[in-house]
mmCIF file of C-alpha atoms and ligand atoms in Angstrom:
data_model
loop_
_atom_site.group_PDB
_atom_site.id
_atom_site.type_symbol
_atom_site.label_atom_id
_atom_site.label_comp_id
_atom_site.label_asym_id
_atom_site.label_seq_id
_atom_site.Cartn_x
_atom_site.Cartn_y
_atom_site.Cartn_z
ATOM 1 C CA MET A 21 -61.221 -74.904 23.469
ATOM 2 C CA THR A 22 -58.223 -73.014 24.771
ATOM 3 C CA LYS A 23 -59.032 -70.001 26.822
ATOM 4 C CA PHE A 24 -56.724 -67.024 26.486
ATOM 5 C CA PRO A 25 -56.464 -64.552 29.324
ATOM 6 C CA SER A 26 -58.185 -61.291 28.444
ATOM 7 C CA ARG A 27 -55.074 -59.289 29.296
ATOM 8 C CA VAL A 28 -51.372 -59.791 29.818
ATOM 9 C CA PRO A 29 -50.710 -60.389 33.540
ATOM 10 C CA LYS A 30 -48.878 -57.547 35.291
ATOM 11 C CA ASN A 31 -45.331 -58.181 36.415
ATOM 12 C CA PRO A 32 -45.469 -58.342 40.228
ATOM 13 C CA ARG A 33 -42.126 -56.514 40.543
ATOM 14 C CA ILE A 34 -41.041 -53.020 39.547
ATOM 15 C CA ALA A 35 -38.482 -52.933 36.728
ATOM 16 C CA LEU A 36 -36.021 -50.191 35.812
ATOM 17 C CA LYS A 37 -38.173 -49.296 32.814
ATOM 18 C CA HIS A 38 -40.898 -48.155 35.231
ATOM 19 C CA GLY A 39 -38.697 -45.143 36.009
ATOM 20 C CA GLY A 40 -37.867 -44.474 32.359
ATOM 21 C CA GLY A 41 -40.325 -41.668 31.669
ATOM 22 C CA GLY A 42 -42.099 -43.536 28.854
ATOM 23 C CA ARG A 43 -45.081 -45.790 28.374
ATOM 24 C CA ALA A 44 -44.092 -48.257 31.119
ATOM 25 C CA MET A 45 -43.836 -45.500 33.746
ATOM 26 C CA ARG A 46 -47.072 -43.872 32.665
ATOM 27 C CA THR A 47 -48.904 -47.213 32.937
ATOM 28 C CA LEU A 48 -47.476 -47.798 36.427
ATOM 29 C CA ILE A 49 -48.598 -44.346 37.563
ATOM 30 C CA GLU A 50 -52.065 -44.876 36.121
ATOM 31 C CA GLU A 51 -52.420 -48.326 37.696
ATOM 32 C CA VAL A 52 -51.006 -47.477 41.121
ATOM 33 C CA PHE A 53 -50.723 -43.778 41.939
ATOM 34 C CA LEU A 54 -53.774 -42.413 40.162
ATOM 35 C CA ARG A 55 -56.131 -44.707 42.070
ATOM 36 C CA GLY A 56 -58.313 -42.455 44.195
ATOM 37 C CA ALA A 57 -57.212 -39.254 42.440
ATOM 38 C CA GLU A 58 -60.891 -38.669 41.628
ATOM 39 C CA ASP A 59 -61.659 -38.536 45.389
ATOM 40 C CA PHE A 60 -60.605 -34.889 45.317
ATOM 41 C CA SER A 61 -61.772 -32.225 42.943
ATOM 42 C CA ILE A 62 -58.937 -29.865 42.100
ATOM 43 C CA ASP A 63 -59.514 -26.258 41.048
ATOM 44 C CA GLY A 64 -56.733 -26.200 38.493
ATOM 45 C CA VAL A 65 -54.410 -28.944 37.253
ATOM 46 C CA GLY A 66 -54.032 -31.979 39.531
ATOM 47 C CA LEU A 67 -52.369 -35.399 39.537
ATOM 48 C CA ALA A 68 -54.707 -36.933 36.951
ATOM 49 C CA ALA A 69 -53.438 -34.473 34.310
ATOM 50 C CA MET A 70 -49.946 -36.038 34.717
ATOM 51 C CA ALA A 71 -48.385 -32.732 33.778
ATOM 52 C CA ASP A 72 -44.954 -31.327 34.699
ATOM 53 C CA GLY A 73 -46.521 -30.051 37.929
ATOM 54 C CA ALA A 74 -49.761 -29.056 39.569
ATOM 55 C CA ALA A 75 -51.557 -25.699 39.320
ATOM 56 C CA LEU A 76 -53.709 -24.827 42.331
ATOM 57 C CA ARG A 77 -56.002 -21.822 42.107
ATOM 58 C CA LEU A 78 -55.108 -19.037 44.530
ATOM 59 C CA GLY A 79 -57.498 -16.123 44.034
ATOM 60 C CA ASP A 80 -56.987 -14.811 40.522
ATOM 61 C CA GLN A 81 -53.740 -16.707 39.910
ATOM 62 C CA TYR A 82 -52.272 -20.186 40.288
ATOM 63 C CA LEU A 83 -49.748 -21.694 42.661
ATOM 64 C CA ILE A 84 -47.553 -24.004 40.569
ATOM 65 C CA VAL A 85 -46.066 -26.938 42.503
ATOM 66 C CA THR A 86 -43.723 -29.656 41.298
ATOM 67 C CA THR A 87 -41.377 -32.278 42.767
ATOM 68 C CA ASP A 88 -38.543 -34.318 41.312
ATOM 69 C CA SER A 89 -36.052 -36.845 42.699
ATOM 70 C CA HIS A 90 -32.567 -37.069 41.252
ATOM 71 C CA VAL A 91 -30.653 -40.352 41.147
ATOM 72 C CA ILE A 92 -28.161 -39.742 38.356
ATOM 73 C CA HIS A 93 -25.005 -41.839 37.959
ATOM 74 C CA PRO A 94 -22.280 -40.609 37.883
ATOM 75 C CA LEU A 95 -22.902 -37.674 40.248
ATOM 76 C CA PHE A 96 -20.524 -35.499 38.208
ATOM 77 C CA PHE A 97 -20.694 -35.649 34.405
ATOM 78 C CA PRO A 98 -19.475 -33.451 31.530
ATOM 79 C CA GLY A 99 -21.434 -30.205 31.690
ATOM 80 C CA GLY A 100 -23.017 -30.675 35.090
ATOM 81 C CA ASP A 101 -23.618 -32.618 38.273
ATOM 82 C CA ILE A 102 -26.473 -33.842 40.443
ATOM 83 C CA GLY A 103 -26.644 -30.485 42.260
ATOM 84 C CA ARG A 104 -27.175 -28.408 39.115
ATOM 85 C CA LEU A 105 -29.571 -31.037 37.788
ATOM 86 C CA SER A 106 -31.688 -31.009 40.962
ATOM 87 C CA ILE A 107 -32.263 -27.246 40.709
ATOM 88 C CA ALA A 108 -32.599 -26.941 36.921
ATOM 89 C CA GLY A 109 -34.952 -29.913 36.639
ATOM 90 C CA THR A 110 -37.421 -28.490 39.113
ATOM 91 C CA VAL A 111 -37.187 -24.904 37.844
ATOM 92 C CA ASN A 112 -37.830 -26.197 34.310
ATOM 93 C CA ASP A 113 -40.943 -28.110 35.359
ATOM 94 C CA LEU A 114 -42.284 -24.917 36.970
ATOM 95 C CA ALA A 115 -41.508 -22.963 33.801
ATOM 96 C CA MET A 116 -43.258 -25.555 31.607
ATOM 97 C CA MET A 117 -46.499 -24.959 33.526
ATOM 98 C CA GLY A 118 -46.409 -21.268 32.629
ATOM 99 C CA ALA A 119 -44.947 -19.978 35.912
ATOM 100 C CA THR A 120 -44.055 -16.290 35.781
ATOM 101 C CA LYS A 121 -42.745 -15.805 39.337
ATOM 102 C CA LEU A 122 -40.507 -18.303 41.128
ATOM 103 C CA LEU A 123 -41.125 -18.415 44.898
ATOM 104 C CA GLY A 124 -38.835 -21.080 46.344
ATOM 105 C CA LEU A 125 -37.536 -24.632 46.301
ATOM 106 C CA THR A 126 -37.269 -27.342 48.916
ATOM 107 C CA CYS A 127 -34.361 -29.772 49.049
ATOM 108 C CA GLY A 128 -34.429 -33.232 50.620
ATOM 109 C CA VAL A 129 -31.178 -35.206 50.548
ATOM 110 C CA ILE A 130 -30.633 -38.879 51.354
ATOM 111 C CA ILE A 131 -26.956 -39.684 51.801
ATOM 112 C CA GLU A 132 -25.202 -43.053 52.006
ATOM 113 C CA GLU A 133 -23.119 -43.633 55.128
ATOM 114 C CA GLY A 134 -19.437 -43.052 54.298
ATOM 115 C CA PHE A 135 -20.156 -40.447 51.591
ATOM 116 C CA GLU A 136 -17.381 -37.840 51.447
ATOM 117 C CA ARG A 137 -18.264 -34.528 53.055
ATOM 118 C CA SER A 138 -16.138 -32.615 50.500
ATOM 119 C CA VAL A 139 -18.170 -34.119 47.654
ATOM 120 C CA LEU A 140 -21.385 -33.114 49.398
ATOM 121 C CA GLU A 141 -20.021 -29.569 49.686
ATOM 122 C CA ARG A 142 -19.193 -29.517 45.957
ATOM 123 C CA VAL A 143 -22.724 -30.656 45.139
ATOM 124 C CA HIS A 144 -24.159 -27.981 47.391
ATOM 125 C CA ASP A 145 -21.933 -25.284 45.854
ATOM 126 C CA SER A 146 -23.323 -26.278 42.466
ATOM 127 C CA MET A 147 -26.904 -26.116 43.780
ATOM 128 C CA ARG A 148 -26.287 -22.622 45.142
ATOM 129 C CA ALA A 149 -24.756 -21.412 41.872
ATOM 130 C CA THR A 150 -27.694 -22.783 39.886
ATOM 131 C CA CYS A 151 -30.176 -21.201 42.310
ATOM 132 C CA ARG A 152 -28.467 -17.839 41.740
ATOM 133 C CA GLU A 153 -28.587 -18.363 37.975
ATOM 134 C CA ALA A 154 -32.312 -19.208 38.111
ATOM 135 C CA GLY A 155 -33.107 -16.517 40.692
ATOM 136 C CA VAL A 156 -34.773 -18.794 43.248
ATOM 137 C CA PRO A 157 -33.841 -19.678 46.847
ATOM 138 C CA ILE A 158 -33.999 -23.021 48.655
ATOM 139 C CA VAL A 159 -36.350 -22.247 51.546
ATOM 140 C CA THR A 160 -36.501 -25.512 53.480
ATOM 141 C CA GLY A 161 -35.007 -28.986 53.393
ATOM 142 C CA ASP A 162 -34.484 -32.365 54.990
ATOM 143 C CA THR A 163 -31.402 -34.551 55.539
ATOM 144 C CA LYS A 164 -31.373 -38.332 55.987
ATOM 145 C CA VAL A 165 -28.517 -40.835 56.071
ATOM 146 C CA MET A 166 -28.904 -44.527 55.175
ATOM 147 C CA GLY A 167 -26.474 -47.329 55.939
ATOM 148 C CA LYS A 168 -23.611 -48.241 53.669
ATOM 149 C CA GLY A 169 -24.925 -50.194 50.674
ATOM 150 C CA GLU A 170 -28.532 -49.245 51.420
ATOM 151 C CA LEU A 171 -28.452 -46.649 48.638
ATOM 152 C CA ASP A 172 -25.896 -45.605 46.054
ATOM 153 C CA GLY A 173 -24.220 -42.406 47.227
ATOM 154 C CA LEU A 174 -26.698 -39.595 47.111
ATOM 155 C CA VAL A 175 -30.325 -38.969 46.196
ATOM 156 C CA ILE A 176 -31.680 -35.424 46.032
ATOM 157 C CA ASN A 177 -35.344 -34.478 45.938
ATOM 158 C CA THR A 178 -36.381 -30.935 45.188
ATOM 159 C CA ALA A 179 -39.842 -29.428 45.108
ATOM 160 C CA GLY A 180 -40.646 -26.066 43.598
ATOM 161 C CA PHE A 181 -43.256 -23.366 44.109
ATOM 162 C CA ALA A 182 -44.148 -20.544 41.729
ATOM 163 C CA LEU A 183 -47.016 -18.340 40.595
ATOM 164 C CA ALA A 184 -48.715 -18.155 37.196
ATOM 165 C CA GLN A 185 -51.431 -15.919 35.836
ATOM 166 C CA ARG A 186 -52.221 -18.365 33.042
ATOM 167 C CA VAL A 187 -51.421 -22.064 33.207
ATOM 168 C CA VAL A 188 -49.881 -23.512 30.048
ATOM 169 C CA ARG A 189 -51.393 -26.989 29.859
ATOM 170 C CA ASN A 190 -49.804 -29.825 27.947
ATOM 171 C CA ASP A 191 -53.021 -30.689 26.057
ATOM 172 C CA GLY A 192 -53.284 -27.375 24.207
ATOM 173 C CA LEU A 193 -52.103 -28.299 20.700
ATOM 174 C CA GLN A 194 -54.452 -28.120 17.720
ATOM 175 C CA ALA A 195 -53.826 -28.917 14.057
ATOM 176 C CA GLY A 196 -51.655 -26.260 12.448
ATOM 177 C CA ASP A 197 -49.745 -25.337 15.627
ATOM 178 C CA ARG A 198 -45.976 -25.255 15.322
ATOM 179 C CA ILE A 199 -43.488 -26.981 17.639
ATOM 180 C CA ILE A 200 -40.323 -25.151 18.658
ATOM 181 C CA VAL A 201 -37.379 -26.882 20.320
ATOM 182 C CA THR A 202 -35.149 -24.417 22.166
ATOM 183 C CA GLY A 203 -31.840 -25.966 21.044
ATOM 184 C CA THR A 204 -29.849 -29.088 20.182
ATOM 185 C CA VAL A 205 -31.326 -32.396 21.320
ATOM 186 C CA GLY A 206 -29.847 -35.410 23.105
ATOM 187 C CA ASP A 207 -26.809 -33.727 24.660
ATOM 188 C CA HIS A 208 -27.557 -34.624 28.291
ATOM 189 C CA GLY A 209 -28.305 -38.318 27.829
ATOM 190 C CA LEU A 210 -25.499 -38.874 25.358
ATOM 191 C CA ALA A 211 -22.959 -37.025 27.547
ATOM 192 C CA VAL A 212 -23.892 -39.167 30.558
ATOM 193 C CA MET A 213 -23.784 -42.367 28.496
ATOM 194 C CA ALA A 214 -20.410 -41.406 27.027
ATOM 195 C CA ALA A 215 -19.054 -40.653 30.523
ATOM 196 C CA ARG A 216 -20.386 -43.939 31.875
ATOM 197 C CA ASN A 217 -18.919 -45.956 29.007
ATOM 198 C CA GLN A 218 -15.704 -43.905 28.985
ATOM 199 C CA LEU A 219 -16.105 -43.290 25.277
ATOM 200 C CA ALA A 220 -13.350 -41.225 23.737
ATOM 201 C CA LEU A 221 -15.264 -38.833 21.531
ATOM 202 C CA GLU A 222 -13.941 -36.174 19.270
ATOM 203 C CA GLY A 223 -15.216 -32.760 20.190
ATOM 204 C CA GLU A 224 -16.682 -31.880 23.499
ATOM 205 C CA LEU A 225 -19.906 -33.614 24.348
ATOM 206 C CA LYS A 226 -21.555 -31.908 27.316
ATOM 207 C CA SER A 227 -24.849 -32.124 29.123
ATOM 208 C CA ASP A 228 -27.152 -29.180 28.433
ATOM 209 C CA VAL A 229 -28.412 -29.070 32.032
ATOM 210 C CA ALA A 230 -29.587 -25.495 32.691
ATOM 211 C CA PRO A 231 -32.496 -23.599 34.254
ATOM 212 C CA LEU A 232 -34.813 -22.315 31.523
ATOM 213 C CA PHE A 233 -37.044 -19.959 33.499
ATOM 214 C CA GLU A 234 -35.766 -16.749 31.939
ATOM 215 C CA LEU A 235 -35.780 -18.161 28.402
ATOM 216 C CA VAL A 236 -39.384 -19.336 28.847
ATOM 217 C CA GLN A 237 -40.374 -15.868 30.137
ATOM 218 C CA ARG A 238 -39.155 -14.428 26.842
ATOM 219 C CA ALA A 239 -41.159 -16.994 24.866
ATOM 220 C CA LEU A 240 -44.298 -16.226 26.899
ATOM 221 C CA ALA A 241 -43.793 -12.479 26.478
ATOM 222 C CA ALA A 242 -43.386 -12.853 22.704
ATOM 223 C CA GLY A 243 -46.180 -15.366 22.158
ATOM 224 C CA GLY A 244 -48.772 -14.447 24.803
ATOM 225 C CA ASP A 245 -51.843 -16.687 24.635
ATOM 226 C CA GLY A 246 -50.393 -18.129 21.433
ATOM 227 C CA VAL A 247 -48.081 -20.295 23.587
ATOM 228 C CA VAL A 248 -50.419 -23.260 24.024
ATOM 229 C CA ALA A 249 -48.317 -26.213 25.219
ATOM 230 C CA MET A 250 -44.900 -26.717 26.792
ATOM 231 C CA LYS A 251 -42.908 -29.720 27.946
ATOM 232 C CA ASP A 252 -39.280 -30.321 28.807
ATOM 233 C CA PRO A 253 -38.088 -33.376 26.851
ATOM 234 C CA THR A 254 -36.253 -35.163 29.672
ATOM 235 C CA ARG A 255 -36.368 -38.983 29.973
ATOM 236 C CA GLY A 256 -37.342 -40.547 26.654
ATOM 237 C CA GLY A 257 -36.287 -37.369 24.882
ATOM 238 C CA VAL A 258 -38.158 -35.331 22.278
ATOM 239 C CA ALA A 259 -39.892 -38.441 20.892
ATOM 240 C CA SER A 260 -41.467 -39.296 24.244
ATOM 241 C CA ALA A 261 -42.426 -35.689 25.065
ATOM 242 C CA LEU A 262 -44.016 -35.104 21.653
ATOM 243 C CA HIS A 263 -46.003 -38.335 21.962
ATOM 244 C CA GLU A 264 -47.332 -37.063 25.264
ATOM 245 C CA LEU A 265 -48.271 -33.635 23.851
ATOM 246 C CA ALA A 266 -49.924 -35.297 20.840
ATOM 247 C CA ALA A 267 -51.848 -37.895 22.836
ATOM 248 C CA LYS A 268 -53.147 -35.403 25.386
ATOM 249 C CA ALA A 269 -54.320 -32.973 22.709
ATOM 250 C CA GLY A 270 -55.731 -35.646 20.381
ATOM 251 C CA VAL A 271 -53.579 -34.571 17.439
ATOM 252 C CA GLY A 272 -50.625 -36.002 15.560
ATOM 253 C CA VAL A 273 -47.265 -34.290 15.138
ATOM 254 C CA LEU A 274 -45.355 -34.161 11.875
ATOM 255 C CA VAL A 275 -41.657 -33.942 12.785
ATOM 256 C CA ASP A 276 -39.315 -32.353 10.265
ATOM 257 C CA GLU A 277 -36.240 -34.475 11.000
ATOM 258 C CA PRO A 278 -33.675 -32.409 9.057
ATOM 259 C CA ALA A 279 -34.776 -29.350 11.080
ATOM 260 C CA VAL A 280 -34.027 -31.012 14.443
ATOM 261 C CA PRO A 281 -30.818 -29.427 15.783
ATOM 262 C CA VAL A 282 -28.192 -31.948 16.917
ATOM 263 C CA SER A 283 -24.696 -30.880 17.969
ATOM 264 C CA GLU A 284 -21.780 -32.502 16.145
ATOM 265 C CA PRO A 285 -20.438 -34.296 19.247
ATOM 266 C CA ALA A 286 -23.943 -35.577 20.057
ATOM 267 C CA ARG A 287 -24.395 -36.818 16.505
ATOM 268 C CA ALA A 288 -21.060 -38.650 16.686
ATOM 269 C CA ALA A 289 -21.969 -40.219 20.041
ATOM 270 C CA SER A 290 -25.421 -41.226 18.880
ATOM 271 C CA GLU A 291 -23.957 -42.989 15.844
ATOM 272 C CA LEU A 292 -21.362 -44.747 17.981
ATOM 273 C CA LEU A 293 -23.966 -45.877 20.516
ATOM 274 C CA GLY A 294 -26.654 -46.585 17.933
ATOM 275 C CA ILE A 295 -29.187 -44.379 19.701
ATOM 276 C CA ASP A 296 -31.431 -41.804 18.047
ATOM 277 C CA PRO A 297 -30.887 -38.350 19.657
ATOM 278 C CA LEU A 298 -34.682 -37.906 19.513
ATOM 279 C CA HIS A 299 -34.978 -40.657 22.141
ATOM 280 C CA VAL A 300 -32.386 -39.289 24.552
ATOM 281 C CA ALA A 301 -32.893 -37.116 27.654
ATOM 282 C CA ASN A 302 -32.348 -33.343 27.632
ATOM 283 C CA GLU A 303 -32.080 -31.240 30.791
ATOM 284 C CA GLY A 304 -31.862 -27.751 29.330
ATOM 285 C CA LYS A 305 -34.381 -27.789 26.500
ATOM 286 C CA ALA A 306 -38.070 -27.056 26.106
ATOM 287 C CA LEU A 307 -40.632 -27.986 23.501
ATOM 288 C CA ILE A 308 -42.962 -25.049 22.961
ATOM 289 C CA GLY A 309 -46.203 -25.469 21.044
ATOM 290 C CA VAL A 310 -47.433 -22.210 19.546
ATOM 291 C CA ARG A 311 -50.223 -20.970 17.313
ATOM 292 C CA PRO A 312 -48.827 -20.495 13.781
ATOM 293 C CA GLY A 313 -49.280 -16.709 13.879
ATOM 294 C CA VAL A 314 -46.771 -16.262 16.731
ATOM 295 C CA ALA A 315 -44.285 -18.995 15.769
ATOM 296 C CA GLU A 316 -41.691 -16.699 14.200
ATOM 297 C CA ALA A 317 -41.932 -14.132 17.024
ATOM 298 C CA VAL A 318 -41.475 -16.811 19.720
ATOM 299 C CA LEU A 319 -38.610 -18.417 17.790
ATOM 300 C CA ALA A 320 -36.840 -15.063 17.485
ATOM 301 C CA ALA A 321 -37.328 -14.338 21.215
ATOM 302 C CA VAL A 322 -35.944 -17.756 22.192
ATOM 303 C CA ARG A 323 -32.973 -17.428 19.828
ATOM 304 C CA ALA A 324 -32.102 -14.063 21.367
ATOM 305 C CA HIS A 325 -31.469 -15.825 24.707
ATOM 306 C CA PRO A 326 -28.026 -17.426 25.193
ATOM 307 C CA LEU A 327 -29.626 -20.813 25.999
ATOM 308 C CA GLY A 328 -31.826 -20.676 22.889
ATOM 309 C CA ARG A 329 -29.373 -19.804 20.127
ATOM 310 C CA ASP A 330 -29.917 -23.111 18.286
ATOM 311 C CA ALA A 331 -33.725 -23.081 18.599
ATOM 312 C CA ALA A 332 -35.710 -24.300 15.617
ATOM 313 C CA ILE A 333 -39.228 -25.057 14.482
ATOM 314 C CA ILE A 334 -39.182 -28.851 14.207
ATOM 315 C CA GLY A 335 -42.776 -29.836 13.652
ATOM 316 C CA THR A 336 -46.420 -29.117 13.064
ATOM 317 C CA ALA A 337 -49.504 -30.497 14.786
ATOM 318 C CA ILE A 338 -51.721 -32.419 12.348
ATOM 319 C CA ALA A 339 -55.287 -33.712 12.700
ATOM 320 C CA GLU A 340 -54.347 -37.356 11.982
ATOM 321 C CA PRO A 341 -52.971 -39.802 13.058
ATOM 322 C CA LYS A 342 -54.026 -38.847 16.600
ATOM 323 C CA GLY A 343 -51.466 -39.436 19.332
ATOM 324 C CA LYS A 344 -48.761 -40.396 16.865
ATOM 325 C CA LEU A 345 -45.583 -38.872 15.444
ATOM 326 C CA VAL A 346 -44.922 -38.851 11.730
ATOM 327 C CA LEU A 347 -41.247 -38.395 10.954
ATOM 328 C CA ASP A 348 -40.482 -36.619 7.689
ATOM 329 C CA THR A 349 -36.877 -37.656 7.020
ATOM 330 C CA GLY A 350 -36.561 -35.459 3.955
ATOM 331 C CA PHE A 351 -36.688 -38.615 1.807
ATOM 332 C CA GLY A 352 -39.997 -40.004 2.995
ATOM 333 C CA ARG A 353 -42.352 -40.317 5.933
ATOM 334 C CA ARG A 354 -42.706 -42.975 8.579
ATOM 335 C CA LEU A 355 -44.248 -43.343 12.008
ATOM 336 C CA LEU A 356 -41.896 -42.730 14.933
ATOM 337 C CA ALA A 357 -42.779 -45.276 17.629
ATOM 338 C CA GLU A 358 -43.380 -44.139 21.196
ATOM 339 C CA PRO A 359 -40.386 -45.183 23.267
ATOM 340 C CA GLU A 360 -41.029 -47.577 26.152
ATOM 341 C CA GLY A 361 -38.852 -45.207 28.178
ATOM 342 C CA GLU A 362 -35.381 -43.782 28.457
ATOM 343 C CA PRO A 363 -32.843 -46.254 27.022
ATOM 344 C CA LEU A 364 -30.624 -45.877 30.092
ATOM 345 C CA PRO A 365 -31.563 -45.813 33.796
ATOM 346 C CA ARG A 366 -30.394 -43.129 36.251
ATOM 347 C CA ILE A 367 -30.062 -40.402 33.650
ATOM 348 C CA CYS A 368 -31.558 -37.677 35.843
HETATM 349 MG MG1 LIG B 423 -40.971 -32.148 32.977
#
């Protein structure tokens, strides 16, 4: 009798998909980095929650902490650059946790030998401008240089610190809750792909990279405790982020596809590249899960902000099927599979 192994053997090497923000990355984190997480009991939200950041109790409030490394290629892309991305990405993760007061960021840079100083200055100018826009300073940092060929250009890590009175967890959805997206989807990933492939596209396709702290403050002010889940749909896009929100809350999400805002240039690029905008990274968008009674008030508050003009209600949490997305195309319904990860590496 043939014996089959009880499980598929793990690949002994790390693949690019393990950094893709989807199922492969989550499995790697669970199998490697979560080992021993139970050794510590956290008063708040710790590593095991695999949220956008941690929330550590500090008296009657929470210290929100997050960290993010940025490896994007190319360093400069339509609508942004690695400097803006490194600030916005971290500010957005703080905001997604319910932060109401930004305290500071750290910045660690690793530079390849031979990198042009003028380019580094441009990146830093962009970081400063984005810090001003978000209203948060860089308070400490670290600089390392590696030999030529030992890394590709520049890697930036930022960590962020903020305070919250109430943590918005990413497992808070219940059946009936509405899902708001704060604007058009797929712009960042498609703009970077188009730049990398030197696609000539009609219209101006630009990354949406932006700090969302102020916009999220307006949503929190309008929705109060009715804001029950938030996530920025970065790698793997809206599809990946909604799968995560659904799985953690033990609900399904019915996605109203015709309601999903997609810019014309992004739609054109997605058709050319054969990639669904729902699967592509955003860097200036949030998914906000709200109780139905506050949905219209939160939507109106988000739309009143310049970064939220195209916001829309794109879905509803449903009791079944748990952990899955049901896409209502307007012509019928089908399951939307969870992406393995971002279709392209080095997108953020
Ligand atoms: Mg995030």
